[in-house]
Tab-separated table of N, CA and C and ligand atoms in Angstrom:
chain	number	residue	atom	x	y	z
A	1	MET	N	6.123	-70.461	185.974
A	1	MET	CA	6.639	-70.112	184.724
A	1	MET	C	8.004	-70.695	184.882
A	2	SER	N	8.595	-71.462	183.025
A	2	SER	CA	9.974	-71.223	183.477
A	2	SER	C	10.351	-71.131	181.716
A	3	VAL	N	11.610	-70.526	181.743
A	3	VAL	CA	12.357	-70.825	181.020
A	3	VAL	C	12.528	-72.209	180.184
A	4	LEU	N	11.929	-71.814	178.628
A	4	LEU	CA	12.489	-73.121	177.943
A	4	LEU	C	13.830	-72.736	177.004
A	5	PRO	N	14.166	-74.186	176.525
A	5	PRO	CA	15.159	-74.128	175.552
A	5	PRO	C	14.800	-73.601	174.042
A	6	ILE	N	15.046	-72.571	173.363
A	6	ILE	CA	14.910	-72.059	171.896
A	6	ILE	C	15.346	-72.961	171.148
A	7	ARG	N	14.014	-73.642	170.179
A	7	ARG	CA	14.620	-74.100	168.642
A	7	ARG	C	15.482	-73.660	168.017
A	8	ARG	N	16.852	-73.809	167.776
A	8	ARG	CA	17.465	-73.320	166.387
A	8	ARG	C	17.413	-74.111	165.184
A	9	LEU	N	17.898	-73.198	163.915
A	9	LEU	CA	17.963	-73.438	162.765
A	9	LEU	C	18.605	-74.954	162.428
A	10	GLY	N	18.182	-75.672	161.955
A	10	GLY	CA	18.376	-77.603	161.804
A	10	GLY	C	17.298	-78.130	162.319
A	11	ASP	N	16.645	-77.316	163.329
A	11	ASP	CA	15.608	-78.560	164.110
A	11	ASP	C	14.537	-78.583	163.203
A	12	PRO	N	14.284	-79.571	162.633
A	12	PRO	CA	13.127	-80.020	161.892
A	12	PRO	C	11.310	-79.307	162.066
A	13	VAL	N	11.428	-79.625	163.438
A	13	VAL	CA	10.064	-78.807	164.211
A	13	VAL	C	9.791	-77.435	163.372
A	14	LEU	N	11.596	-76.406	163.218
A	14	LEU	CA	11.207	-75.168	162.670
A	14	LEU	C	10.484	-75.088	161.184
A	15	ARG	N	10.446	-76.161	160.527
A	15	ARG	CA	10.128	-76.153	159.224
A	15	ARG	C	8.943	-76.819	158.605
A	16	GLU	N	8.187	-77.175	159.377
A	16	GLU	CA	7.067	-78.025	159.672
A	16	GLU	C	5.578	-76.971	159.457
A	17	PRO	N	4.735	-77.200	158.736
A	17	PRO	CA	3.791	-76.523	158.986
A	17	PRO	C	2.996	-77.289	160.329
A	18	CYS	N	2.630	-76.038	161.494
A	18	CYS	CA	1.856	-75.957	162.571
A	18	CYS	C	0.952	-76.787	162.021
A	19	ARG	N	-0.287	-77.566	163.671
A	19	ARG	CA	-1.483	-77.811	163.223
A	19	ARG	C	-1.992	-76.761	163.821
A	20	GLU	N	-3.739	-76.770	163.708
A	20	GLU	CA	-4.876	-75.772	164.221
A	20	GLU	C	-4.726	-76.227	165.912
A	21	VAL	N	-4.857	-74.949	166.670
A	21	VAL	CA	-5.399	-74.765	168.114
A	21	VAL	C	-6.823	-75.555	168.561
A	22	GLU	N	-6.788	-76.590	168.844
A	22	GLU	CA	-8.284	-77.017	169.268
A	22	GLU	C	-8.976	-76.807	170.423
A	23	VAL	N	-8.349	-76.905	171.374
A	23	VAL	CA	-8.661	-77.359	172.441
A	23	VAL	C	-8.008	-75.836	173.317
A	24	PHE	N	-8.805	-75.080	174.210
A	24	PHE	CA	-8.418	-73.746	174.948
A	24	PHE	C	-8.648	-74.409	176.088
A	25	ASP	N	-7.540	-75.012	176.672
A	25	ASP	CA	-7.452	-74.956	178.309
A	25	ASP	C	-6.178	-74.550	179.251
A	26	ASP	N	-6.396	-74.958	180.200
A	26	ASP	CA	-5.753	-74.445	181.411
A	26	ASP	C	-3.952	-74.894	180.371
A	27	LEU	N	-3.923	-75.887	179.834
A	27	LEU	CA	-2.645	-76.923	179.545
A	27	LEU	C	-2.082	-75.197	178.453
A	28	LEU	N	-3.293	-75.021	177.223
A	28	LEU	CA	-2.403	-73.819	176.497
A	28	LEU	C	-2.367	-72.489	177.320
A	29	SER	N	-2.889	-72.527	178.761
A	29	SER	CA	-2.779	-71.081	179.509
A	29	SER	C	-1.283	-71.215	179.848
A	30	ARG	N	-0.879	-72.722	180.101
A	30	ARG	CA	0.394	-72.909	180.732
A	30	ARG	C	1.312	-72.470	180.125
A	31	VAL	N	1.296	-72.993	178.242
A	31	VAL	CA	2.152	-73.034	177.211
A	31	VAL	C	2.074	-71.434	177.181
A	32	TYR	N	1.322	-70.590	177.367
A	32	TYR	CA	1.344	-69.209	177.265
A	32	TYR	C	2.495	-68.623	178.365
A	33	GLU	N	2.230	-68.873	179.789
A	33	GLU	CA	2.957	-68.321	180.526
A	33	GLU	C	4.618	-68.782	180.240
A	34	ASP	N	5.057	-69.786	180.051
A	34	ASP	CA	5.959	-70.287	179.811
A	34	ASP	C	6.570	-69.511	178.576
A	35	MET	N	5.449	-69.617	177.677
A	35	MET	CA	6.327	-68.826	176.482
A	35	MET	C	6.861	-67.626	176.444
A	36	LEU	N	5.827	-66.898	177.330
A	36	LEU	CA	6.316	-65.447	177.818
A	36	LEU	C	7.678	-65.244	178.428
A	37	GLU	N	7.778	-66.325	179.492
A	37	GLU	CA	8.757	-66.323	180.338
A	37	GLU	C	10.234	-66.254	179.421
A	38	THR	N	10.030	-66.988	178.248
A	38	THR	CA	10.866	-67.551	177.511
A	38	THR	C	11.586	-66.279	176.737
A	39	MET	N	10.352	-65.661	176.373
A	39	MET	CA	10.161	-64.498	175.260
A	39	MET	C	11.529	-63.488	175.861
A	40	TYR	N	10.757	-63.126	177.175
A	40	TYR	CA	11.520	-61.956	177.820
A	40	TYR	C	12.755	-62.171	178.114
A	41	HIS	N	12.917	-63.760	178.500
A	41	HIS	CA	14.158	-63.756	178.971
A	41	HIS	C	15.361	-64.165	177.388
A	42	ALA	N	14.601	-64.240	176.445
A	42	ALA	CA	16.207	-63.893	175.308
A	42	ALA	C	16.820	-63.190	175.395
A	43	PRO	N	16.416	-61.814	174.904
A	43	PRO	CA	14.883	-61.065	175.264
A	43	PRO	C	14.286	-61.020	173.643
A	44	GLY	N	13.113	-61.087	173.537
A	44	GLY	CA	12.551	-60.892	172.265
A	44	GLY	C	11.308	-60.356	172.264
A	45	VAL	N	10.924	-60.043	170.726
A	45	VAL	CA	9.738	-59.226	171.123
A	45	VAL	C	8.010	-60.467	170.665
A	46	GLY	N	8.512	-61.657	170.594
A	46	GLY	CA	7.663	-62.413	169.669
A	46	GLY	C	8.327	-63.927	169.927
A	47	LEU	N	7.322	-64.712	170.402
A	47	LEU	CA	7.858	-66.243	169.908
A	47	LEU	C	6.886	-67.213	170.065
A	48	ALA	N	7.167	-67.910	168.697
A	48	ALA	CA	6.370	-68.609	168.071
A	48	ALA	C	6.360	-70.346	168.711
A	49	ALA	N	5.137	-71.075	168.957
A	49	ALA	CA	5.110	-72.572	169.346
A	49	ALA	C	6.180	-73.438	169.313
A	50	PRO	N	6.625	-73.167	167.923
A	50	PRO	CA	7.549	-74.411	167.314
A	50	PRO	C	9.252	-74.232	167.658
A	51	GLN	N	9.011	-72.684	168.215
A	51	GLN	CA	10.719	-72.069	168.666
A	51	GLN	C	10.685	-73.040	169.784
A	52	ILE	N	10.000	-73.647	170.556
A	52	ILE	CA	9.896	-74.719	172.124
A	52	ILE	C	9.558	-76.047	171.650
A	53	GLY	N	9.288	-76.355	170.624
A	53	GLY	CA	9.348	-77.254	169.885
A	53	GLY	C	7.856	-77.957	169.811
A	54	LEU	N	6.813	-77.000	169.968
A	54	LEU	CA	5.472	-77.400	169.529
A	54	LEU	C	5.081	-77.179	168.106
A	55	SER	N	4.520	-77.906	167.535
A	55	SER	CA	3.964	-77.823	166.568
A	55	SER	C	2.610	-77.398	166.742
A	56	LEU	N	2.173	-76.069	166.958
A	56	LEU	CA	1.183	-75.770	166.992
A	56	LEU	C	0.899	-74.132	166.731
A	57	ARG	N	0.037	-73.966	166.108
A	57	ARG	CA	-0.444	-71.985	165.315
A	57	ARG	C	-0.474	-71.917	166.477
A	58	PHE	N	0.143	-71.192	167.648
A	58	PHE	CA	0.191	-70.130	168.554
A	58	PHE	C	0.940	-69.330	168.820
A	59	PHE	N	1.049	-67.837	168.651
A	59	PHE	CA	2.169	-67.560	169.244
A	59	PHE	C	2.050	-66.264	170.019
A	60	VAL	N	3.097	-66.103	171.273
A	60	VAL	CA	3.133	-64.812	171.776
A	60	VAL	C	3.677	-63.515	171.273
A	61	TYR	N	3.439	-62.664	172.101
A	61	TYR	CA	4.348	-61.197	171.285
A	61	TYR	C	3.948	-60.409	172.387
A	62	ASP	N	5.252	-59.056	172.477
A	62	ASP	CA	5.069	-58.128	173.192
A	62	ASP	C	5.793	-56.939	172.752
A	63	ALA	N	5.153	-55.787	172.011
A	63	ALA	CA	5.633	-54.822	171.110
A	63	ALA	C	6.315	-54.040	171.965
A	64	ASN	N	6.359	-54.148	173.079
A	64	ASN	CA	7.159	-53.320	174.141
A	64	ASN	C	6.600	-51.152	173.634
A	65	ASP	N	5.189	-51.405	173.063
A	65	ASP	CA	4.236	-50.490	172.732
A	65	ASP	C	3.543	-49.674	174.474
A	66	GLY	N	3.727	-50.396	175.269
A	66	GLY	CA	2.866	-49.973	176.381
A	66	GLY	C	1.447	-51.354	176.310
A	67	SER	N	1.059	-51.760	175.197
A	67	SER	CA	0.153	-51.952	175.067
A	67	SER	C	-0.118	-53.587	175.983
A	68	GLY	N	1.257	-54.020	176.299
A	68	GLY	CA	1.463	-55.465	177.007
A	68	GLY	C	1.235	-56.265	175.926
A	69	PRO	N	1.700	-57.500	176.979
A	69	PRO	CA	1.732	-58.876	175.556
A	69	PRO	C	0.197	-59.471	175.532
A	70	GLY	N	0.205	-60.472	174.404
A	70	GLY	CA	-1.014	-60.959	173.734
A	70	GLY	C	-0.499	-62.361	173.038
A	71	ALA	N	-1.350	-63.187	172.909
A	71	ALA	CA	-0.950	-64.138	172.750
A	71	ALA	C	-2.286	-64.349	171.363
A	72	VAL	N	-1.881	-65.384	170.313
A	72	VAL	CA	-3.150	-65.702	169.016
A	72	VAL	C	-2.980	-67.066	169.055
A	73	ALA	N	-3.473	-67.470	168.657
A	73	ALA	CA	-4.401	-68.999	168.140
A	73	ALA	C	-4.544	-68.531	167.204
A	74	ASN	N	-4.315	-69.944	166.189
A	74	ASN	CA	-4.762	-69.644	164.599
A	74	ASN	C	-4.736	-68.878	163.977
A	75	PRO	N	-3.604	-67.846	163.705
A	75	PRO	CA	-3.487	-66.602	163.148
A	75	PRO	C	-4.013	-66.546	161.719
A	76	VAL	N	-4.552	-65.627	161.185
A	76	VAL	CA	-4.511	-65.395	159.296
A	76	VAL	C	-4.469	-64.111	159.356
A	77	LEU	N	-3.375	-63.714	158.171
A	77	LEU	CA	-3.393	-62.366	158.222
A	77	LEU	C	-3.745	-62.499	156.915
A	78	SER	N	-4.164	-60.955	156.565
A	78	SER	CA	-5.326	-60.190	155.720
A	78	SER	C	-4.958	-58.868	155.557
A	79	GLU	N	-5.573	-58.659	154.280
A	79	GLU	CA	-5.157	-57.099	154.250
A	79	GLU	C	-4.058	-56.487	154.318
A	80	PRO	N	-3.131	-56.780	153.726
A	80	PRO	CA	-1.574	-56.270	153.505
A	80	PRO	C	-1.293	-55.215	153.152
A	81	ALA	N	-0.557	-53.830	153.818
A	81	ALA	CA	-0.343	-52.679	153.028
A	81	ALA	C	0.355	-52.383	153.064
A	82	GLY	N	1.480	-51.291	152.021
A	82	GLY	CA	2.452	-50.685	152.212
A	82	GLY	C	4.065	-51.606	152.524
A	83	GLU	N	4.476	-51.496	152.690
A	83	GLU	CA	6.147	-51.725	152.525
A	83	GLU	C	6.987	-51.255	153.560
A	84	GLN	N	7.644	-52.063	154.576
A	84	GLN	CA	8.362	-51.543	155.514
A	84	GLN	C	9.758	-52.152	155.173
A	85	ILE	N	11.046	-51.836	155.263
A	85	ILE	CA	12.098	-52.869	155.123
A	85	ILE	C	12.883	-52.421	156.284
A	86	ASP	N	13.256	-53.244	157.357
A	86	ASP	CA	14.300	-53.040	158.143
A	86	ASP	C	15.069	-54.408	159.288
A	87	GLU	N	16.045	-54.087	159.483
A	87	GLU	CA	16.667	-55.278	159.926
A	87	GLU	C	15.986	-56.351	161.294
A	88	GLU	N	15.967	-57.612	160.502
A	88	GLU	CA	15.002	-58.318	161.301
A	88	GLU	C	15.892	-59.334	161.953
A	89	GLY	N	15.745	-60.420	162.890
A	89	GLY	CA	16.462	-61.474	163.370
A	89	GLY	C	15.914	-62.271	163.988
A	90	CYS	N	16.018	-63.667	164.428
A	90	CYS	CA	14.946	-64.190	164.896
A	90	CYS	C	15.948	-65.229	165.697
A	91	LEU	N	14.970	-65.427	166.811
A	91	LEU	CA	15.793	-66.283	167.873
A	91	LEU	C	16.034	-67.737	167.577
A	92	SER	N	15.623	-68.172	166.773
A	92	SER	CA	15.808	-69.749	166.329
A	92	SER	C	17.236	-69.380	165.435
A	93	ILE	N	17.822	-68.093	165.015
A	93	ILE	CA	18.962	-68.098	164.180
A	93	ILE	C	19.636	-67.215	164.924
A	94	PRO	N	20.447	-67.094	166.106
A	94	PRO	CA	20.926	-65.983	166.973
A	94	PRO	C	22.410	-65.695	166.085
A	95	GLY	N	22.148	-64.103	166.274
A	95	GLY	CA	23.192	-63.445	165.917
A	95	GLY	C	23.051	-63.076	164.421
A	96	LEU	N	21.760	-63.298	163.716
A	96	LEU	CA	21.981	-63.029	162.079
A	96	LEU	C	21.098	-61.604	162.192
A	97	TRP	N	21.823	-60.794	161.817
A	97	TRP	CA	20.649	-59.558	161.341
A	97	TRP	C	20.625	-58.599	159.799
A	98	TYR	N	19.263	-58.876	159.268
A	98	TYR	CA	18.934	-58.562	157.366
A	98	TYR	C	18.185	-58.189	157.578
A	99	LEU	N	18.262	-57.062	156.802
A	99	LEU	CA	16.987	-55.966	156.383
A	99	LEU	C	16.291	-57.016	155.344
A	100	THR	N	14.760	-57.035	155.825
A	100	THR	CA	13.834	-58.012	155.547
A	100	THR	C	12.666	-57.079	155.403
A	101	PRO	N	12.005	-57.333	153.899
A	101	PRO	CA	11.042	-56.568	153.649
A	101	PRO	C	9.787	-57.182	154.409
A	102	ARG	N	8.981	-56.337	154.508
A	102	ARG	CA	7.646	-56.789	155.140
A	102	ARG	C	6.241	-55.916	154.863
A	103	ALA	N	5.080	-56.350	154.775
A	103	ALA	CA	4.156	-55.152	154.978
A	103	ALA	C	4.176	-54.230	156.213
A	104	GLN	N	3.842	-52.782	155.470
A	104	GLN	CA	3.635	-51.660	156.399
A	104	GLN	C	2.537	-52.205	157.660
A	105	GLY	N	1.296	-52.514	157.339
A	105	GLY	CA	0.176	-52.763	157.958
A	105	GLY	C	-0.944	-53.995	157.784
A	106	VAL	N	-0.770	-55.537	158.510
A	106	VAL	CA	-1.683	-56.207	158.233
A	106	VAL	C	-3.226	-56.141	159.167
A	107	ARG	N	-3.689	-57.219	158.861
A	107	ARG	CA	-5.017	-57.179	159.903
A	107	ARG	C	-4.918	-58.781	160.474
A	108	LEU	N	-4.684	-59.377	161.638
A	108	LEU	CA	-4.591	-60.333	162.142
A	108	LEU	C	-5.916	-60.811	162.910
A	109	THR	N	-6.179	-61.992	162.050
A	109	THR	CA	-7.237	-62.578	162.799
A	109	THR	C	-6.873	-63.685	163.510
A	110	GLY	N	-7.817	-64.172	164.842
A	110	GLY	CA	-7.690	-65.507	165.166
A	110	GLY	C	-8.161	-65.902	166.359
A	111	ARG	N	-7.822	-66.095	167.650
A	111	ARG	CA	-8.345	-66.600	168.585
A	111	ARG	C	-7.634	-66.280	170.098
A	112	ASP	N	-8.037	-65.854	171.175
A	112	ASP	CA	-7.230	-65.899	172.391
A	112	ASP	C	-7.361	-66.576	173.064
A	113	LEU	N	-6.544	-66.926	174.190
A	113	LEU	CA	-6.833	-67.986	175.103
A	113	LEU	C	-7.441	-68.949	175.790
A	114	GLN	N	-8.759	-67.964	175.146
A	114	GLN	CA	-10.061	-68.609	176.120
A	114	GLN	C	-11.212	-69.144	174.463
A	115	GLY	N	-10.447	-69.088	173.256
A	115	GLY	CA	-10.923	-69.478	171.952
A	115	GLY	C	-11.855	-68.600	171.730
A	116	ASP	N	-11.785	-67.448	171.880
A	116	ASP	CA	-12.636	-66.208	171.696
A	116	ASP	C	-12.124	-65.697	170.036
A	117	PRO	N	-13.043	-65.379	168.853
A	117	PRO	CA	-12.113	-64.271	168.283
A	117	PRO	C	-12.042	-62.996	168.263
A	118	ILE	N	-10.281	-62.833	168.039
A	118	ILE	CA	-9.895	-61.405	167.603
A	118	ILE	C	-9.391	-61.068	166.465
A	119	SER	N	-9.114	-59.739	166.576
A	119	SER	CA	-8.919	-58.574	165.324
A	119	SER	C	-8.450	-57.518	165.472
A	120	ILE	N	-6.982	-57.879	165.326
A	120	ILE	CA	-5.679	-56.592	165.507
A	120	ILE	C	-5.420	-56.037	163.999
A	121	ASP	N	-5.907	-54.544	163.430
A	121	ASP	CA	-5.198	-54.101	163.223
A	121	ASP	C	-3.975	-53.480	163.190
A	122	ALA	N	-2.510	-53.659	162.790
A	122	ALA	CA	-1.538	-53.875	163.421
A	122	ALA	C	-0.527	-52.570	162.405
A	123	GLU	N	-0.049	-51.964	162.415
A	123	GLU	CA	1.173	-51.431	161.880
A	123	GLU	C	2.777	-51.334	162.301
A	124	ASP	N	3.774	-51.277	161.220
A	124	ASP	CA	5.298	-50.962	162.035
A	124	ASP	C	5.152	-52.447	162.053
A	125	LEU	N	5.966	-52.230	163.638
A	125	LEU	CA	6.751	-53.002	164.657
A	125	LEU	C	5.821	-54.470	164.308
A	126	LEU	N	4.336	-53.965	165.352
A	126	LEU	CA	3.510	-55.292	165.585
A	126	LEU	C	3.000	-55.727	164.583
A	127	ALA	N	2.855	-55.114	163.484
A	127	ALA	CA	2.821	-55.661	162.103
A	127	ALA	C	3.998	-56.612	161.633
A	128	ARG	N	5.191	-55.894	162.002
A	128	ARG	CA	6.375	-56.978	161.307
A	128	ARG	C	6.333	-58.187	161.986
A	129	ILE	N	5.973	-57.916	163.591
A	129	ILE	CA	6.061	-58.991	164.757
A	129	ILE	C	5.217	-60.328	164.069
A	130	PHE	N	3.656	-60.153	163.820
A	130	PHE	CA	2.570	-60.770	163.117
A	130	PHE	C	2.735	-61.608	162.427
A	131	GLN	N	3.706	-60.718	161.052
A	131	GLN	CA	3.989	-61.218	159.913
A	131	GLN	C	5.693	-62.381	160.245
A	132	HIS	N	6.298	-62.076	161.102
A	132	HIS	CA	7.479	-63.147	161.262
A	132	HIS	C	6.747	-64.513	162.207
A	133	GLU	N	6.130	-64.263	162.736
A	133	GLU	CA	5.065	-65.351	164.098
A	133	GLU	C	4.312	-66.318	163.268
A	134	THR	N	3.901	-65.477	162.525
A	134	THR	CA	2.752	-66.222	161.851
A	134	THR	C	3.481	-66.780	160.485
A	135	ASP	N	4.459	-66.806	160.115
A	135	ASP	CA	5.297	-67.461	159.408
A	135	ASP	C	6.057	-68.810	159.712
A	136	HIS	N	6.311	-68.349	161.151
A	136	HIS	CA	7.140	-69.785	161.809
A	136	HIS	C	5.982	-70.713	161.465
A	137	LEU	N	4.191	-70.427	161.693
A	137	LEU	CA	3.792	-71.335	162.053
A	137	LEU	C	3.584	-72.345	160.862
A	138	ASP	N	3.558	-71.283	159.680
A	138	ASP	CA	4.149	-72.150	158.288
A	138	ASP	C	5.468	-73.104	157.985
A	139	GLY	N	6.611	-72.746	158.788
A	139	GLY	CA	7.808	-74.037	158.590
A	139	GLY	C	8.825	-72.576	157.878
A	140	LEU	N	8.099	-71.338	157.934
A	140	LEU	CA	9.088	-70.149	157.167
A	140	LEU	C	9.692	-69.617	158.026
A	141	LEU	N	11.205	-69.218	157.843
A	141	LEU	CA	12.038	-68.043	158.566
A	141	LEU	C	12.095	-66.663	157.688
A	142	PHE	N	12.824	-66.041	158.193
A	142	PHE	CA	12.907	-64.433	157.851
A	142	PHE	C	13.832	-64.432	156.798
A	143	ILE	N	14.809	-65.678	156.695
A	143	ILE	CA	15.970	-65.839	155.857
A	143	ILE	C	15.138	-65.891	154.566
A	144	ASP	N	14.174	-66.759	154.573
A	144	ASP	CA	13.252	-67.160	153.408
A	144	ASP	C	12.678	-65.953	152.844
A	145	ARG	N	12.704	-64.471	153.121
A	145	ARG	CA	12.281	-63.474	152.991
A	145	ARG	C	13.265	-62.713	152.202
A	146	LEU	N	14.155	-62.901	152.352
A	146	LEU	CA	15.533	-62.181	152.036
A	146	LEU	C	15.474	-62.159	150.580
A	147	SER	N	16.063	-60.695	150.059
A	147	SER	CA	16.677	-60.567	148.476
A	147	SER	C	17.172	-61.720	148.159
A	148	GLU	N	17.620	-62.422	146.989
A	148	GLU	CA	18.592	-63.182	146.674
A	148	GLU	C	20.212	-63.047	147.022
A	149	GLU	N	20.449	-62.377	146.754
A	149	GLU	CA	21.710	-61.784	147.464
A	149	GLU	C	22.439	-61.538	148.923
A	150	ASP	N	20.934	-61.448	149.885
A	150	ASP	CA	20.986	-61.250	151.404
A	150	ASP	C	20.943	-62.757	151.374
A	151	ARG	N	20.114	-63.466	150.936
A	151	ARG	CA	20.151	-65.074	151.527
A	151	ARG	C	21.132	-65.731	150.726
A	152	ARG	N	22.254	-65.007	149.916
A	152	ARG	CA	23.204	-66.313	149.610
A	152	ARG	C	24.465	-65.655	150.922
A	153	ARG	N	24.283	-64.009	151.734
A	153	ARG	CA	25.169	-63.470	152.110
A	153	ARG	C	24.943	-64.411	153.790
A	154	ALA	N	23.466	-64.399	154.070
A	154	ALA	CA	23.116	-65.076	155.070
A	154	ALA	C	23.478	-66.504	155.077
A	155	MET	N	23.721	-67.394	154.588
A	155	MET	CA	23.703	-68.874	153.761
A	155	MET	C	25.398	-68.944	154.076
A	156	ALA	N	26.362	-68.104	153.846
A	156	ALA	CA	27.506	-68.116	154.068
A	156	ALA	C	27.891	-67.952	155.083
A	157	GLU	N	27.471	-66.675	155.835
A	157	GLU	CA	27.905	-66.629	157.525
A	157	GLU	C	27.369	-67.393	158.098
A	158	MET	N	25.973	-68.195	157.472
A	158	MET	CA	25.728	-69.408	158.500
A	158	MET	C	26.687	-70.545	158.555
A	159	ARG	N	27.704	-70.446	157.638
A	159	ARG	CA	28.117	-71.805	157.598
A	159	ARG	C	29.672	-71.389	158.293
A	160	GLU	N	29.927	-69.875	157.812
A	160	GLU	CA	31.191	-69.669	158.860
A	160	GLU	C	30.668	-70.072	160.441
A	161	ARG	N	29.498	-69.831	160.885
A	161	ARG	CA	29.469	-70.136	162.209
A	161	ARG	C	29.365	-71.524	162.167
A	162	ASP	N	28.826	-72.672	161.636
A	162	ASP	CA	29.178	-73.821	161.785
A	162	ASP	C	30.584	-74.300	161.873
A	163	LEU	N	31.304	-73.183	161.217
A	163	LEU	CA	32.914	-73.601	161.296
A	163	LEU	C	33.679	-73.560	162.409
A	164	GLY	N	32.739	-72.904	163.445
A	164	GLY	CA	33.118	-72.786	164.495
A	164	GLY	C	32.975	-71.446	165.291
A	165	ALA	N	33.210	-70.301	164.654
A	165	ALA	CA	32.244	-69.120	164.717
A	165	ALA	C	31.584	-68.647	165.693
A	166	ARG	N	31.100	-67.583	166.843
A	166	ARG	CA	30.193	-68.165	167.735
A	166	ARG	C	29.328	-66.738	167.322
A	167	PRO	N	28.271	-67.215	167.430
A	167	PRO	CA	27.081	-66.172	166.994
A	167	PRO	C	27.050	-65.159	168.312
A	168	GLY	N	27.256	-63.536	167.540
A	168	GLY	CA	26.822	-62.577	168.647
A	168	GLY	C	25.833	-62.463	169.418
A	169	PRO	N	25.770	-61.588	170.497
A	169	PRO	CA	24.937	-61.804	171.466
A	169	PRO	C	23.418	-61.367	170.642
A	170	PRO	N	22.551	-61.758	171.594
A	170	PRO	CA	21.129	-61.293	170.632
A	170	PRO	C	20.717	-59.700	170.917
A	171	ARG	N	20.578	-59.049	170.325
A	171	ARG	CA	20.102	-57.702	170.222
A	171	ARG	C	19.033	-56.883	170.426
A	172	GLN	N	18.704	-55.774	171.026
A	172	GLN	CA	17.457	-55.274	171.237
A	172	GLN	C	16.454	-54.850	169.809
A	173	GLY	N	15.756	-55.495	169.782
A	173	GLY	CA	14.501	-55.625	168.586
A	173	GLY	C	14.428	-56.615	167.706
A	174	SER	N	15.116	-57.728	168.401
A	174	SER	CA	15.187	-59.048	167.940
A	174	SER	C	13.773	-59.479	167.974
A	175	ILE	N	13.457	-60.170	167.022
A	175	ILE	CA	11.872	-59.885	166.747
A	175	ILE	C	10.932	-61.448	167.539
A	176	GLY	N	11.709	-63.130	166.998
A	176	GLY	CA	11.290	-63.960	167.867
A	176	GLY	C	11.567	-65.093	166.844
B	1	NI	NI1	11.532	-66.419	164.866
């Protein structure tokens, strides 16, 4: 296993819709191991394939809820319920944190590493992770989900960073 570099905002791979996973083989399992190690090292609770430069509908997660890590290929979200508003960050935009609205609960269907169908009803943090990571596979980032005012503030904050300010350290609870 190895820790891979995480692509940052500005890298075009983060803004492209990813292609479906069609082959469930040892290579995908190796990608899974590397992404998991990269996620834990960051640290984060999720990581999507485009964040390591792979334009593939695949992500890994570990919500630290005791159920261990998981991987999902070709995720589809349905049955959004309720709303949660909490601070969210992204490993591809280090140091930026904003209140981000998400559905409180979602159903995720997709495929596991062997290509078998899976279905998970998620709430709270796990639901937030699933929404954040599935967004990545559509070329969307959490800053796209902010209120107009927060989005302007986020853009201004990022411009200041580009002028030489250093990003803050990653915080506990970083999504991916
Ligand atoms: Ni992210």
